Structures are given as C-alpha cells and as structure tokens.
XYZ file of N, CA, C and O in Angstrom:
452
model
N -22.957 -220.705 -7.163
C -21.749 -221.510 -7.198
C -20.654 -220.762 -7.934
O -20.864 -220.274 -9.030
N -19.512 -220.695 -7.352
C -18.365 -220.082 -8.021
C -17.911 -221.030 -9.130
O -17.860 -222.233 -8.938
N -17.568 -220.493 -10.293
C -17.163 -221.308 -11.442
C -18.196 -222.404 -11.715
O -17.855 -223.555 -11.909
N -19.444 -222.016 -11.743
C -20.528 -222.993 -11.783
C -20.427 -223.977 -12.945
O -20.802 -225.133 -12.788
N -19.932 -223.553 -14.076
C -19.837 -224.479 -15.199
C -18.878 -225.624 -14.905
O -19.087 -226.745 -15.335
N -17.815 -225.348 -14.177
C -16.858 -226.400 -13.840
C -17.418 -227.363 -12.798
O -17.163 -228.558 -12.839
N -18.172 -226.835 -11.834
C -18.685 -227.663 -10.747
C -20.005 -228.348 -11.070
O -20.339 -229.362 -10.469
N -20.754 -227.778 -12.002
C -22.106 -228.250 -12.283
C -22.164 -229.752 -12.555
O -23.008 -230.448 -12.012
N -21.254 -230.255 -13.354
C -21.252 -231.670 -13.693
C -20.832 -232.576 -12.552
O -21.025 -233.787 -12.624
N -20.294 -232.010 -11.493
C -19.813 -232.804 -10.357
C -20.727 -232.724 -9.138
O -20.465 -233.389 -8.142
N -21.795 -231.948 -9.216
C -22.637 -231.723 -8.050
C -23.199 -233.028 -7.475
O -23.137 -233.260 -6.264
N -23.738 -233.888 -8.326
C -24.303 -235.142 -7.827
C -23.236 -235.991 -7.131
O -23.500 -236.583 -6.081
N -22.053 -236.017 -7.694
C -20.965 -236.799 -7.103
C -20.547 -236.194 -5.763
O -20.282 -236.927 -4.805
N -20.513 -234.879 -5.679
C -20.182 -234.201 -4.426
C -21.203 -234.582 -3.348
O -20.846 -234.941 -2.224
N -22.483 -234.507 -3.699
C -23.553 -234.849 -2.754
C -23.403 -236.300 -2.295
O -23.464 -236.596 -1.097
N -23.207 -237.194 -3.247
C -23.105 -238.620 -2.927
C -21.895 -238.912 -2.041
O -21.980 -239.709 -1.104
N -20.783 -238.254 -2.300
C -19.584 -238.447 -1.486
C -19.826 -237.984 -0.052
O -19.436 -238.666 0.909
N -20.469 -236.833 0.113
C -20.765 -236.343 1.461
C -21.690 -237.296 2.212
O -21.497 -237.550 3.399
N -22.679 -237.821 1.520
C -23.604 -238.761 2.158
C -22.903 -240.075 2.496
O -23.192 -240.692 3.523
N -21.975 -240.485 1.650
C -21.192 -241.687 1.930
C -20.390 -241.507 3.225
O -20.325 -242.401 4.060
N -19.814 -240.340 3.393
C -18.981 -240.059 4.563
C -19.782 -239.803 5.831
O -19.331 -240.115 6.928
N -20.970 -239.190 5.695
C -21.714 -238.727 6.860
C -22.981 -239.521 7.172
O -23.675 -239.199 8.125
N -23.311 -240.508 6.363
C -24.514 -241.307 6.619
C -25.759 -240.635 6.098
O -26.240 -240.963 5.039
N -26.286 -239.684 6.848
C -27.455 -238.936 6.376
C -27.257 -237.466 6.694
O -26.613 -237.109 7.681
N -27.804 -236.634 5.812
C -27.664 -235.187 5.964
C -28.923 -234.515 5.422
O -29.597 -235.067 4.554
N -29.197 -233.311 5.898
C -30.282 -232.523 5.323
C -29.681 -231.471 4.401
O -28.468 -231.219 4.431
N -30.501 -230.879 3.564
C -30.024 -229.997 2.510
C -29.109 -228.884 2.963
O -28.004 -228.716 2.442
N -29.556 -228.101 3.942
C -28.743 -226.974 4.405
C -27.406 -227.467 4.951
O -26.372 -226.836 4.744
N -27.432 -228.600 5.624
C -26.209 -229.188 6.177
C -25.210 -229.504 5.053
O -24.007 -229.274 5.197
N -25.721 -230.008 3.927
C -24.873 -230.312 2.775
C -24.216 -229.033 2.257
O -23.005 -228.997 2.022
N -25.013 -227.975 2.104
C -24.450 -226.721 1.577
C -23.371 -226.174 2.504
O -22.344 -225.689 2.041
N -23.600 -226.252 3.798
C -22.637 -225.718 4.757
C -21.373 -226.567 4.831
O -20.272 -226.039 5.003
N -21.516 -227.869 4.681
C -20.354 -228.764 4.704
C -19.461 -228.479 3.493
O -18.240 -228.396 3.625
N -20.058 -228.315 2.328
C -19.290 -228.000 1.112
C -18.585 -226.655 1.286
O -17.403 -226.517 0.960
N -19.298 -225.681 1.809
C -18.723 -224.350 2.029
C -17.534 -224.437 2.990
O -16.489 -223.836 2.748
N -17.678 -225.220 4.063
C -16.600 -225.363 5.046
C -15.392 -226.089 4.451
O -14.254 -225.648 4.619
N -15.639 -227.182 3.747
C -14.545 -227.979 3.166
C -13.755 -227.151 2.165
O -12.532 -227.241 2.107
N -14.461 -226.338 1.377
C -13.803 -225.549 0.327
C -13.404 -224.155 0.815
O -13.018 -223.314 0.007
N -13.518 -223.928 2.112
C -13.167 -222.623 2.707
C -13.884 -221.478 1.991
O -13.299 -220.441 1.697
N -15.162 -221.702 1.673
C -15.988 -220.670 1.062
C -15.838 -220.526 -0.442
O -16.501 -219.690 -1.040
N -14.990 -221.328 -1.056
C -14.782 -221.225 -2.502
C -15.968 -221.755 -3.303
O -16.214 -221.307 -4.417
N -16.689 -222.712 -2.743
C -17.833 -223.296 -3.448
C -19.069 -223.146 -2.589
O -19.130 -223.651 -1.474
N -20.033 -222.427 -3.102
C -21.312 -222.243 -2.429
C -22.398 -222.856 -3.293
O -22.654 -222.388 -4.396
N -23.009 -223.903 -2.790
C -24.088 -224.559 -3.526
C -25.392 -223.858 -3.151
O -25.748 -223.784 -1.981
N -26.099 -223.380 -4.148
C -27.372 -222.705 -3.906
C -28.484 -223.730 -3.754
O -28.374 -224.871 -4.229
N -29.572 -223.313 -3.100
C -30.737 -224.188 -2.976
C -31.271 -224.539 -4.359
O -31.746 -225.646 -4.593
N -31.194 -223.575 -5.276
C -31.690 -223.786 -6.636
C -30.916 -224.845 -7.393
O -31.423 -225.415 -8.359
N -29.697 -225.117 -6.983
C -28.900 -226.189 -7.595
C -29.019 -227.473 -6.784
O -29.113 -228.573 -7.338
N -29.038 -227.343 -5.455
C -29.013 -228.520 -4.582
C -30.285 -229.353 -4.653
O -30.225 -230.566 -4.885
N -31.431 -228.729 -4.451
C -32.650 -229.515 -4.320
C -33.060 -230.240 -5.601
O -33.479 -231.401 -5.526
N -32.916 -229.637 -6.783
C -33.183 -230.421 -7.996
C -32.243 -231.639 -8.111
O -32.660 -232.710 -8.534
N -30.984 -231.469 -7.697
C -30.030 -232.583 -7.740
C -30.449 -233.677 -6.754
O -30.432 -234.866 -7.094
N -30.838 -233.285 -5.546
C -31.297 -234.267 -4.552
C -32.540 -235.011 -5.057
O -32.625 -236.240 -4.934
N -33.483 -234.280 -5.628
C -34.710 -234.909 -6.130
C -34.419 -235.855 -7.294
O -35.028 -236.927 -7.388
N -33.492 -235.478 -8.147
C -33.114 -236.341 -9.276
C -32.459 -237.624 -8.768
O -32.785 -238.721 -9.232
N -31.548 -237.504 -7.801
C -30.890 -238.683 -7.236
C -31.901 -239.588 -6.535
O -31.815 -240.817 -6.621
N -32.878 -238.981 -5.886
C -33.932 -239.767 -5.243
C -34.777 -240.491 -6.293
O -35.065 -241.684 -6.154
N -35.145 -239.789 -7.365
C -35.946 -240.392 -8.437
C -35.205 -241.540 -9.117
O -35.831 -242.501 -9.581
N -33.869 -241.452 -9.158
C -33.053 -242.509 -9.763
C -32.863 -243.696 -8.816
O -32.212 -244.678 -9.171
N -33.398 -243.584 -7.600
C -33.281 -244.668 -6.636
C -31.939 -244.705 -5.920
O -31.591 -245.720 -5.307
N -31.189 -243.609 -5.983
C -29.869 -243.567 -5.357
C -29.909 -242.993 -3.946
O -28.980 -243.191 -3.170
N -31.000 -242.283 -3.621
C -31.163 -241.708 -2.287
C -32.501 -242.114 -1.692
O -33.487 -242.266 -2.409
N -32.509 -242.267 -0.369
C -33.733 -242.418 0.411
C -33.916 -241.142 1.203
O -32.943 -240.454 1.527
N -35.156 -240.850 1.545
C -35.469 -239.672 2.346
C -36.120 -240.119 3.649
O -37.003 -240.974 3.643
N -35.645 -239.548 4.735
C -36.257 -239.764 6.049
C -36.695 -238.411 6.558
O -35.934 -237.440 6.489
N -37.901 -238.336 7.081
C -38.398 -237.084 7.639
C -38.433 -237.224 9.154
O -38.996 -238.187 9.679
N -37.794 -236.277 9.818
C -37.733 -236.280 11.279
C -38.183 -234.930 11.803
O -37.968 -233.898 11.158
N -38.783 -234.955 12.992
C -39.178 -233.713 13.640
C -38.004 -233.220 14.481
O -37.507 -233.928 15.347
N -37.535 -232.012 14.181
C -36.410 -231.409 14.902
C -36.841 -230.006 15.321
O -37.176 -229.182 14.471
N -36.856 -229.744 16.625
C -37.266 -228.433 17.140
C -38.616 -227.996 16.573
O -38.763 -226.894 16.045
N -39.582 -228.883 16.640
C -40.949 -228.620 16.147
C -41.027 -228.328 14.652
O -41.972 -227.708 14.194
N -40.006 -228.734 13.899
C -40.024 -228.580 12.447
C -39.737 -229.931 11.818
O -38.977 -230.730 12.356
N -40.311 -230.144 10.668
C -40.046 -231.375 9.939
C -38.796 -231.148 9.086
O -38.673 -230.136 8.407
N -37.865 -232.089 9.164
C -36.605 -231.957 8.422
C -36.412 -233.214 7.580
O -36.556 -234.324 8.068
N -36.070 -232.996 6.299
C -35.798 -234.110 5.385
C -34.326 -234.460 5.428
O -33.467 -233.613 5.172
N -34.038 -235.699 5.747
C -32.673 -236.210 5.712
C -32.526 -237.106 4.492
O -33.414 -237.905 4.194
N -31.405 -236.976 3.820
C -31.108 -237.786 2.643
C -29.998 -238.762 3.000
O -29.059 -238.420 3.702
N -30.141 -239.989 2.502
C -29.082 -240.983 2.684
C -29.025 -241.863 1.451
O -29.999 -241.993 0.708
N -27.866 -242.453 1.222
C -27.680 -243.307 0.050
C -28.431 -244.625 0.221
O -28.449 -245.200 1.304
N -29.016 -245.093 -0.876
C -29.566 -246.442 -0.907
C -28.406 -247.404 -1.168
O -27.273 -246.966 -1.402
N -28.680 -248.680 -1.174
C -27.622 -249.652 -1.477
C -27.075 -249.422 -2.889
O -25.867 -249.421 -3.101
N -27.979 -249.194 -3.843
C -27.502 -248.929 -5.208
C -26.803 -247.573 -5.274
O -25.874 -247.385 -6.059
N -27.202 -246.629 -4.430
C -26.533 -245.336 -4.367
C -25.112 -245.462 -3.858
O -24.212 -244.759 -4.318
N -24.896 -246.374 -2.920
C -23.545 -246.606 -2.408
C -22.648 -247.163 -3.513
O -21.505 -246.735 -3.671
N -23.185 -248.112 -4.277
C -22.407 -248.686 -5.388
C -22.130 -247.635 -6.461
O -21.026 -247.562 -7.001
N -23.134 -246.827 -6.762
C -22.980 -245.797 -7.793
C -21.998 -244.716 -7.349
O -21.280 -244.153 -8.173
N -21.927 -244.441 -6.060
C -20.974 -243.465 -5.546
C -19.551 -243.910 -5.858
O -18.724 -243.108 -6.302
N -19.264 -245.179 -5.656
C -17.933 -245.725 -5.963
C -17.625 -245.512 -7.444
O -16.539 -245.053 -7.802
N -18.587 -245.809 -8.317
C -18.391 -245.647 -9.766
C -18.147 -244.183 -10.135
O -17.237 -243.874 -10.903
N -18.969 -243.307 -9.593
C -18.853 -241.881 -9.946
C -17.560 -241.270 -9.408
O -16.959 -240.423 -10.067
N -17.137 -241.682 -8.227
C -15.874 -241.174 -7.687
C -14.703 -241.636 -8.540
O -13.771 -240.874 -8.795
N -14.766 -242.863 -9.013
C -13.719 -243.386 -9.884
C -13.669 -242.593 -11.195
O -12.600 -242.210 -11.664
N -14.847 -242.326 -11.770
C -14.917 -241.531 -13.001
C -14.367 -240.127 -12.769
O -13.640 -239.592 -13.608
N -14.714 -239.531 -11.634
C -14.248 -238.182 -11.327
C -12.731 -238.148 -11.144
O -12.059 -237.237 -11.632
N -12.191 -239.156 -10.475
C -10.735 -239.228 -10.301
C -10.028 -239.373 -11.642
O -8.999 -238.734 -11.877
N -10.594 -240.181 -12.540
C -10.025 -240.318 -13.887
C -10.081 -238.985 -14.627
O -9.117 -238.595 -15.294
N -11.208 -238.300 -14.516
C -11.372 -237.004 -15.171
C -10.333 -236.007 -14.653
O -9.675 -235.313 -15.432
N -10.172 -235.939 -13.329
C -9.208 -235.014 -12.730
C -7.794 -235.340 -13.199
O -7.018 -234.451 -13.557
N -7.459 -236.615 -13.210
C -6.136 -237.041 -13.663
C -5.906 -236.623 -15.118
O -4.850 -236.089 -15.460
N -6.891 -236.833 -15.977
C -6.763 -236.455 -17.386
C -6.659 -234.943 -17.552
O -5.865 -234.455 -18.370
N -7.422 -234.195 -16.776
C -7.352 -232.737 -16.855
C -5.984 -232.244 -16.395
O -5.418 -231.334 -17.004
N -5.436 -232.854 -15.344
C -4.102 -232.465 -14.886
C -3.063 -232.741 -15.962
O -2.156 -231.946 -16.165
N -3.217 -233.852 -16.670
C -2.288 -234.171 -17.759
C -2.381 -233.152 -18.889
O -1.375 -232.804 -19.504
N -3.594 -232.684 -19.157
C -3.776 -231.708 -20.230
C -3.315 -230.314 -19.826
O -2.690 -229.602 -20.611
N -3.597 -229.930 -18.604
C -3.264 -228.589 -18.134
C -1.780 -228.463 -17.808
O -1.156 -227.444 -18.091
N -1.212 -229.496 -17.224
C 0.204 -229.500 -16.849
C 0.905 -230.715 -17.460
O 1.267 -231.651 -16.736
N 1.083 -230.703 -18.778
C 1.693 -231.878 -19.408
C 3.138 -232.080 -18.953
O 3.858 -231.117 -18.695
N 3.511 -233.322 -18.842
C 4.902 -233.635 -18.484
C 5.773 -233.420 -19.726
O 5.387 -233.776 -20.834
N 6.952 -232.839 -19.557
C 7.833 -232.576 -20.715
C 8.344 -233.896 -21.324
O 8.335 -234.936 -20.687
N 8.777 -233.784 -22.552
C 9.379 -234.912 -23.278
C 8.403 -236.030 -23.593
O 8.796 -237.202 -23.664
N 7.132 -235.708 -23.774
C 6.191 -236.721 -24.194
C 6.348 -236.916 -25.701
O 6.404 -235.967 -26.465
N 6.488 -238.139 -26.101
C 6.629 -238.424 -27.535
C 5.284 -238.896 -28.081
O 4.575 -239.651 -27.450
N 4.992 -238.449 -29.282
C 3.727 -238.836 -29.933
C 3.984 -239.765 -31.067
O 4.899 -239.723 -31.780
C-alpha cells in the first residue's frame, strides 16, 4: 500500500464501502476495484486485505458465500445487516476525520481563538 500508515486505519471502511456499493465481492476483485478507483495510487496487498476481511467477518459485519467459478471455489464477502449499519457509522466518522484534517492542513485565514 502506498502511504500505508495513512491508509491502514481506513482499510476496513474502504472494504465496507465497496461491499455496500457492489453487494458482494471476492478478495482479488476488491483489490482491483481499489486500484482502478485510485488510478493505481492505492494497492491493497493480500497480506493487508485478508486479515481485514477475516476480522470483519469475526465481528459479524461480513458474511461469506462460497461459489464454484470455473471449477474453482471462490469466497464472496457481503455485508451483514449489522455490517450495513456499521458502514454508515464508519463512513460518517471518516468524513468527519477528513473534514478535520482539511481544516488543520488548510486552515481558513482570520480564525480567531
């Protein structure tokens, strides 16, 4: 991952947002979607993705469906009902964080303390 320290804390939210938008996805599909959306700026490694997926599943936020595709078994991940609710919460937190970071990085002039 490029700038991994900055993205690391947002990985679960990124995964959840993609699943919210796409219904169900398999791991490689998630990595490629992130790469495409960010025009190659963010590459999620398997070593980062799968532990995050397993943690979200253990927390009850994801369900796993196994399907046979081209004579191979493929794991699809999708949000549970509680995962859908948690996605809304995490996206709201992330938007607040981004807004606060923008205020700190690019403060508006004439702020009085």
